[in-house]
Tab-separated table of C-alpha atoms in Angstrom:
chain	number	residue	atom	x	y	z
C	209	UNK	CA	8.945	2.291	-0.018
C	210	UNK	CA	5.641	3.655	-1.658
C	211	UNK	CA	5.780	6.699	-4.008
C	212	UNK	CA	2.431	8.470	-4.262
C	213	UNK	CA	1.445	8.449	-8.005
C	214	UNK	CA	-2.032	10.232	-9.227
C	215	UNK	CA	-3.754	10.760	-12.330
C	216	UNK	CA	-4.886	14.623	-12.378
C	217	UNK	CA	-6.012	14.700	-15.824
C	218	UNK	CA	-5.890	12.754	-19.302
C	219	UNK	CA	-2.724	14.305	-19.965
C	220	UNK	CA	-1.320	15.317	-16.704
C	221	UNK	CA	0.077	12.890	-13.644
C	222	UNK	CA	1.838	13.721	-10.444
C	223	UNK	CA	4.291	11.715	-8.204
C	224	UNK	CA	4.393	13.190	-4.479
C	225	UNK	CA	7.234	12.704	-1.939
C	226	UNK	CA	6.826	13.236	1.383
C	227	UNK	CA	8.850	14.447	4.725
C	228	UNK	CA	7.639	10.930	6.062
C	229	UNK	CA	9.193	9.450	2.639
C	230	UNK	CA	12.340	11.849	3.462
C	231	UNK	CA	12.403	9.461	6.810
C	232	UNK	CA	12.058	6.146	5.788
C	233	UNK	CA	15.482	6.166	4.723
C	234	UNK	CA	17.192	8.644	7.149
C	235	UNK	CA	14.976	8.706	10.360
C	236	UNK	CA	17.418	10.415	12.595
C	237	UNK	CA	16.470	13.634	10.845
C	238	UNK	CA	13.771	16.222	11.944
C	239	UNK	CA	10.950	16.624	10.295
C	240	UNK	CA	12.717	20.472	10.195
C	241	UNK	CA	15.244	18.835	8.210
C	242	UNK	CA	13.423	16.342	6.032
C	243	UNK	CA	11.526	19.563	4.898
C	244	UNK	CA	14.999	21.363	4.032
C	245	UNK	CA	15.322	17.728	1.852
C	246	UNK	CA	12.445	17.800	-0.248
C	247	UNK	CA	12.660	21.935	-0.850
C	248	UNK	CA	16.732	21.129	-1.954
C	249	UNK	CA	15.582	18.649	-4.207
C	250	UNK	CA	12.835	20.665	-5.761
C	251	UNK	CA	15.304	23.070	-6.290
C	252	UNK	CA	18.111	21.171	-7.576
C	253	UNK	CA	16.690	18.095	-9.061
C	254	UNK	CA	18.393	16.796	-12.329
C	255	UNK	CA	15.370	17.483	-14.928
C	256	UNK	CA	16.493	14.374	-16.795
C	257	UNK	CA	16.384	11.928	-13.551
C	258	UNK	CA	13.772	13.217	-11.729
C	259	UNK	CA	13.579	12.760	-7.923
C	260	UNK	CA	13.675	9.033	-6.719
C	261	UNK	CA	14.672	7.276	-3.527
C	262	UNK	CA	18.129	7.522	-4.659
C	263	UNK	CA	18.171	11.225	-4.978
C	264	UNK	CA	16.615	11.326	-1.419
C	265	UNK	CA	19.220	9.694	-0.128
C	266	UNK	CA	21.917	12.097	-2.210
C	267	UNK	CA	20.295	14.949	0.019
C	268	UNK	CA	19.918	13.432	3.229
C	269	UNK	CA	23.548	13.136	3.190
C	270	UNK	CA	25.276	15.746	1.693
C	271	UNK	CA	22.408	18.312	3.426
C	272	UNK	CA	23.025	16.043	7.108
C	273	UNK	CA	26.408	14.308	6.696
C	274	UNK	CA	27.008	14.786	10.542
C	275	UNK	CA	23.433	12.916	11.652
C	276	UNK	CA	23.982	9.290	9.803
C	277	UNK	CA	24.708	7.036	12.113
């Protein structure tokens, strides 16, 4: 599992997640669906944990409960 991690400034960085990212851990989704995962997240991430491959997982499952195999 690789995060994407860039520098944009002195004082600013930026981690990236991806719908590929979104299926590396649940790759009986869509790509339809591993969208609908990263825009919940962005939308109800905790501010003080961030999004990590943890949280990613959270989604996947309570967004797609009925695809897990």
């Amino acid at each position: 599992k690789e995060t994407k991690m860039k520098q944009i400034d002195k004082d600013t960085i930026s981690i990236e997640w991806e719908t590929r990212d979104v299926l590396e851990i649940r790759p009986d989704l869509t790509k339809k669906q591993a969208r609908a995962v990263l825009v919940w997240l962005l939308d109800n991430h905790d501010e003080e944990i961030g999004i990590n491959w943890d949280q990613i997982e959270y989604a996947c499952d309570l967004l797609f409960p009925d695809n897990k195999n």
